[in-house]
Amino acid sequence: MKLETKYIVTPDERVTLSHHAPSHTGIYKEKRDTKRRLKKLHKQMLELQELLYAESQHALLIILQGMDTCGKDGTIRKVMSGINVQGCDVVSFKVPSTDELSRDFLWRAHKAVPQKGHIGIFNRSHYEDVLVVRVHELVPKQVWAQRYQQINDFEKMLVENGTVVLKFFLHISKDEQKARLESRISDATKHWKIEESDIRERAYWDDYMQAYETVLQKCSTDWAPWYIIPANKKWYRNLAITECLVETLKKLDMKYPEPTIDITKLRIDD
Ligand code: ADP
């Protein structure tokens, strides 16, 4: 089965994250088993990105979400390795500024959507407004509760205007998070990555799982699907995401544009 169909959340599917194994690695036992497939996928990805850029009829928006240490940064590094950085924009969504807070919650996301021909990656996204905001009650329930529909409408508008939207939940286990946090503590080269908030937020694990389940249930749509990617094993996470990207781009059936001049009449002087 294609990994693209294996991990997709079908619209209105009831999602219980504890039923999805974060350590799943499909038919593969270890990283080196995936090398050939990944190499082929990277080659395809590069060709498809070139086509996307040349045709400039579509943009691809990739949304990455997950618990702290789930590997958003690593995914961006690995999945995007080998593609042309000229056509790729990464935007990280932090605690909103006062300027951003004085607008509707989708304003900053809309501004960051990639232009046609480009691949845009959201490292966190407008989904934070129904995740951290819900878990910590940063706005009243009646405000965040209406955001699911608003997000679906927003994404539909993007898709209708030529943006392909793919959303990946990087699913790690609580034990794996513990191991990753501990390794940041014991490795001096990773100290810069540790934030007190990571430890604090871990205490809200169950609340986050509930908030994610609602997102996955309410916002995986025909036009902008969510994928639950097993992410305990980084190499499998990279393979699964790359395959989803390649399969999606292939379906766009893109073509190089016709030349705007008569090529047969071109002569290059000596
Ligand atoms: P990351 O953890 O993604 O590497 P940071 O450590 O800078 O990056 O964390 C960004 C923080 O901003 C996260 O704790 C996230 O929950 C928070 N954040 C993002 N969007 C919002 C939002 N809309 N409201 C409140 N907090 C947000």
Short mmCIF file of C-alpha atoms in Angstrom, two decimals, residues 8-266:
data_model
loop_
_atom_site.label_atom_id
_atom_site.label_comp_id
_atom_site.label_asym_id
_atom_site.label_seq_id
_atom_site.Cartn_x
_atom_site.Cartn_y
_atom_site.Cartn_z
CA ILE A 8 -4.23 9.84 5.47
CA VAL A 9 -7.11 10.72 7.80
CA THR A 10 -10.39 10.38 5.91
CA PRO A 11 -12.86 13.23 6.44
CA ASP A 12 -14.87 12.84 9.66
CA GLU A 13 -12.90 9.71 10.67
CA ARG A 14 -12.90 9.20 14.43
CA VAL A 15 -9.29 9.56 15.51
CA THR A 16 -7.85 7.95 18.62
CA LEU A 17 -4.14 8.64 18.63
CA SER A 18 -3.36 5.79 20.99
CA HIS A 19 -4.49 3.45 18.20
CA HIS A 20 -1.80 4.82 15.87
CA ALA A 21 1.64 3.34 16.56
CA PRO A 22 4.35 6.06 16.58
CA SER A 23 7.06 3.41 16.09
CA HIS A 24 5.51 1.89 13.01
CA THR A 25 8.03 1.40 10.19
CA GLY A 26 5.95 -0.51 7.65
CA ILE A 27 7.86 -3.18 5.77
CA TYR A 28 11.22 -1.75 6.86
CA LYS A 29 13.36 -2.90 9.77
CA GLU A 30 16.08 -0.30 9.65
CA LYS A 31 17.19 2.86 7.97
CA ARG A 32 19.45 1.28 5.39
CA ASP A 33 16.50 -0.72 3.96
CA THR A 34 14.91 2.55 2.86
CA LYS A 35 17.95 4.10 1.19
CA ARG A 36 17.14 3.05 -2.40
CA ARG A 37 13.52 4.05 -2.20
CA LEU A 38 14.38 7.38 -0.59
CA LYS A 39 17.03 8.12 -3.23
CA LYS A 40 14.51 7.52 -5.99
CA LEU A 41 11.94 9.70 -4.22
CA HIS A 42 14.43 12.55 -3.82
CA LYS A 43 15.18 12.44 -7.53
CA GLN A 44 11.46 12.53 -8.36
CA MET A 45 10.91 15.33 -5.88
CA LEU A 46 13.60 17.45 -7.52
CA GLU A 47 12.08 16.92 -10.98
CA LEU A 48 8.56 17.67 -9.75
CA GLN A 49 9.69 20.81 -7.96
CA GLU A 50 11.35 22.04 -11.15
CA LEU A 51 8.08 21.43 -13.01
CA LEU A 52 6.09 23.20 -10.31
CA TYR A 53 8.41 26.19 -10.62
CA ALA A 54 8.42 26.22 -14.42
CA GLU A 55 4.65 25.85 -14.73
CA SER A 56 3.84 28.25 -11.86
CA GLN A 57 0.17 27.24 -11.82
CA HIS A 58 0.22 25.76 -8.32
CA ALA A 59 1.87 26.32 -4.97
CA LEU A 60 2.45 23.55 -2.45
CA LEU A 61 1.85 24.32 1.21
CA ILE A 62 3.18 21.77 3.70
CA ILE A 63 2.03 22.14 7.30
CA LEU A 64 4.06 20.44 10.05
CA GLN A 65 2.63 20.03 13.53
CA GLY A 66 3.46 17.85 16.51
CA MET A 67 4.58 17.84 20.10
CA ASP A 68 7.91 19.44 21.10
CA THR A 69 10.88 17.34 19.83
CA CYS A 70 8.64 15.60 17.27
CA GLY A 71 11.17 16.47 14.56
CA LYS A 72 9.72 19.37 12.60
CA ASP A 73 13.14 20.94 12.06
CA GLY A 74 14.75 17.63 11.13
CA THR A 75 11.95 16.91 8.66
CA ILE A 76 12.48 20.25 6.97
CA ARG A 77 16.22 19.59 6.72
CA LYS A 78 15.94 16.06 5.40
CA VAL A 79 12.85 16.16 3.23
CA MET A 80 13.96 19.35 1.58
CA SER A 81 17.58 18.25 1.14
CA GLY A 82 18.34 18.16 -2.52
CA ILE A 83 15.54 20.41 -3.69
CA ASN A 84 16.17 23.85 -5.11
CA VAL A 85 16.09 26.31 -2.22
CA GLN A 86 15.16 29.11 -4.61
CA GLY A 87 11.62 27.83 -4.82
CA CYS A 88 11.19 26.94 -1.17
CA ASP A 89 10.08 29.13 1.77
CA VAL A 90 10.00 28.06 5.42
CA VAL A 91 7.93 30.02 7.93
CA SER A 92 7.96 29.34 11.69
CA PHE A 93 4.94 30.30 13.75
CA LYS A 94 5.90 31.58 17.20
CA VAL A 95 3.89 33.22 19.97
CA PRO A 96 1.96 35.92 18.07
CA SER A 97 3.16 39.53 18.31
CA THR A 98 0.80 42.29 19.47
CA ASP A 99 0.49 43.29 15.85
CA GLU A 100 -0.59 39.77 14.91
CA LEU A 101 -2.92 39.48 17.89
CA SER A 102 -4.72 42.62 16.83
CA ARG A 103 -5.78 40.86 13.60
CA ASP A 104 -7.85 37.73 12.98
CA PHE A 105 -5.90 34.54 13.72
CA LEU A 106 -5.58 33.58 10.05
CA TRP A 107 -4.02 36.86 8.96
CA ARG A 108 -0.43 35.86 9.59
CA ALA A 109 -0.95 32.45 8.00
CA HIS A 110 -2.49 33.94 4.87
CA LYS A 111 0.40 36.38 4.50
CA ALA A 112 2.86 33.48 4.63
CA VAL A 113 1.21 31.26 1.99
CA PRO A 114 3.68 30.42 -0.82
CA GLN A 115 3.40 32.06 -4.22
CA LYS A 116 2.60 29.94 -7.28
CA GLY A 117 5.57 27.83 -8.35
CA HIS A 118 6.89 27.65 -4.78
CA ILE A 119 6.86 25.12 -1.96
CA GLY A 120 6.06 26.69 1.40
CA ILE A 121 6.56 24.93 4.71
CA PHE A 122 4.79 26.01 7.86
CA ASN A 123 6.77 25.00 10.95
CA ARG A 124 3.72 25.13 13.25
CA SER A 125 0.83 27.02 11.74
CA HIS A 126 -2.64 28.47 12.22
CA TYR A 127 -3.46 25.16 13.96
CA GLU A 128 -1.69 26.49 17.06
CA ASP A 129 -4.82 28.60 17.47
CA VAL A 130 -6.82 25.45 18.26
CA LEU A 131 -3.96 23.63 20.01
CA VAL A 132 -1.87 25.66 22.47
CA VAL A 133 -4.67 28.25 22.56
CA ARG A 134 -7.22 25.59 23.49
CA VAL A 135 -5.01 23.73 25.96
CA HIS A 136 -4.14 26.92 27.83
CA GLU A 137 -7.51 28.61 27.34
CA LEU A 138 -5.87 31.68 25.82
CA VAL A 139 -9.24 32.66 24.36
CA PRO A 140 -12.75 31.58 25.48
CA LYS A 141 -14.08 28.24 24.21
CA GLN A 142 -16.71 29.86 21.99
CA VAL A 143 -13.90 31.64 20.15
CA TRP A 144 -11.61 28.65 19.49
CA ALA A 145 -14.53 26.30 18.88
CA GLN A 146 -15.58 28.18 15.74
CA ARG A 147 -12.04 28.15 14.34
CA TYR A 148 -12.19 24.59 12.97
CA GLN A 149 -14.80 25.63 10.42
CA GLN A 150 -12.97 28.88 9.74
CA ILE A 151 -9.77 26.94 9.06
CA ASN A 152 -11.56 24.55 6.70
CA ASP A 153 -13.07 27.48 4.80
CA PHE A 154 -9.71 29.27 4.63
CA GLU A 155 -7.91 26.20 3.33
CA LYS A 156 -10.67 25.56 0.79
CA MET A 157 -10.24 29.06 -0.56
CA LEU A 158 -6.48 28.48 -0.87
CA VAL A 159 -7.00 25.20 -2.72
CA GLU A 160 -9.56 26.75 -5.07
CA ASN A 161 -6.94 29.35 -5.90
CA GLY A 162 -4.21 26.88 -6.85
CA THR A 163 -2.49 26.04 -3.57
CA VAL A 164 -2.14 22.36 -2.72
CA VAL A 165 -2.35 21.91 1.06
CA LEU A 166 -0.86 18.88 2.85
CA LYS A 167 -0.78 18.61 6.65
CA PHE A 168 1.45 16.27 8.62
CA PHE A 169 1.07 15.41 12.29
CA LEU A 170 4.44 14.01 13.41
CA HIS A 171 3.31 11.40 15.88
CA ILE A 172 5.84 10.53 18.61
CA SER A 173 5.20 8.68 21.86
CA LYS A 174 5.53 10.28 25.27
CA ASP A 175 8.47 7.95 26.02
CA GLU A 176 10.22 9.01 22.84
CA GLN A 177 9.79 12.64 23.82
CA LYS A 178 11.34 11.88 27.20
CA ALA A 179 14.34 10.23 25.52
CA ARG A 180 14.78 13.15 23.14
CA LEU A 181 14.57 15.72 25.93
CA GLU A 182 17.06 13.73 28.00
CA SER A 183 19.47 13.54 25.10
CA ARG A 184 19.26 17.33 24.78
CA ILE A 185 20.22 17.60 28.43
CA SER A 186 23.14 15.19 28.23
CA ASP A 187 24.58 16.48 24.94
CA ALA A 188 26.23 19.90 25.22
CA THR A 189 25.77 20.54 21.50
CA LYS A 190 22.02 20.27 21.98
CA HIS A 191 21.73 22.54 25.00
CA TRP A 192 20.74 25.46 22.80
CA LYS A 193 17.64 23.52 21.83
CA ILE A 194 16.30 23.10 25.37
CA GLU A 195 13.60 25.44 26.54
CA GLU A 196 11.85 25.39 29.85
CA SER A 197 8.55 25.52 28.01
CA ASP A 198 9.28 22.09 26.46
CA ILE A 199 9.40 20.55 29.92
CA ARG A 200 6.38 22.56 31.09
CA GLU A 201 4.25 21.64 28.07
CA ARG A 202 5.01 17.95 28.54
CA ALA A 203 2.78 18.03 31.63
CA TYR A 204 -0.14 18.83 29.30
CA TRP A 205 0.49 15.83 27.06
CA ASP A 206 -3.01 14.34 27.40
CA ASP A 207 -4.70 17.68 26.79
CA TYR A 208 -2.64 18.14 23.65
CA MET A 209 -3.51 14.65 22.44
CA GLN A 210 -7.19 15.51 22.84
CA ALA A 211 -6.75 18.83 21.05
CA TYR A 212 -4.90 17.08 18.20
CA GLU A 213 -7.58 14.41 17.92
CA THR A 214 -10.20 17.12 17.42
CA VAL A 215 -8.06 18.85 14.79
CA LEU A 216 -7.47 15.60 12.90
CA GLN A 217 -11.15 14.72 13.06
CA LYS A 218 -12.59 18.09 12.11
CA CYS A 219 -10.00 19.46 9.71
CA SER A 220 -8.95 16.55 7.51
CA THR A 221 -10.90 17.43 4.40
CA ASP A 222 -11.09 16.21 0.82
CA TRP A 223 -9.27 19.38 -0.23
CA ALA A 224 -6.63 19.58 2.53
CA PRO A 225 -5.94 16.21 4.18
CA TRP A 226 -4.13 15.48 7.42
CA TYR A 227 -1.65 12.61 7.64
CA ILE A 228 -0.70 10.93 10.90
CA ILE A 229 2.98 10.13 10.36
CA PRO A 230 4.68 7.63 12.70
CA ALA A 231 7.66 9.71 13.78
CA ASN A 232 9.52 7.81 16.51
CA LYS A 233 11.93 6.63 13.81
CA LYS A 234 13.23 9.66 12.00
CA TRP A 235 14.24 7.77 8.87
CA TYR A 236 10.75 6.32 8.44
CA ARG A 237 9.12 9.70 9.06
CA ASN A 238 11.27 11.20 6.28
CA LEU A 239 10.41 8.40 3.88
CA ALA A 240 6.66 8.59 4.55
CA ILE A 241 6.47 12.37 4.15
CA THR A 242 8.62 12.44 1.03
CA GLU A 243 6.43 9.78 -0.55
CA CYS A 244 3.25 11.73 0.26
CA LEU A 245 4.75 14.84 -1.35
CA VAL A 246 5.87 13.02 -4.49
CA GLU A 247 2.55 11.21 -4.96
CA THR A 248 0.60 14.44 -4.51
CA LEU A 249 2.77 16.43 -6.91
CA LYS A 250 2.55 13.63 -9.51
CA LYS A 251 -1.25 13.87 -9.48
CA LEU A 252 -1.08 17.50 -10.56
CA ASP A 253 -0.09 16.21 -13.99
CA MET A 254 2.09 19.26 -14.60
CA LYS A 255 3.65 20.13 -17.95
CA TYR A 256 6.52 22.39 -18.94
CA PRO A 257 5.08 25.53 -20.52
CA GLU A 258 5.22 25.90 -24.30
CA PRO A 259 8.04 28.21 -25.44
CA THR A 260 6.91 31.76 -26.06
CA ILE A 261 9.13 32.01 -29.15
CA ASP A 262 9.70 29.85 -32.24
CA ILE A 263 12.65 27.70 -31.13
CA THR A 264 13.31 26.44 -34.72
CA LYS A 265 14.23 29.97 -35.78
CA LEU A 266 16.79 30.48 -33.04
#
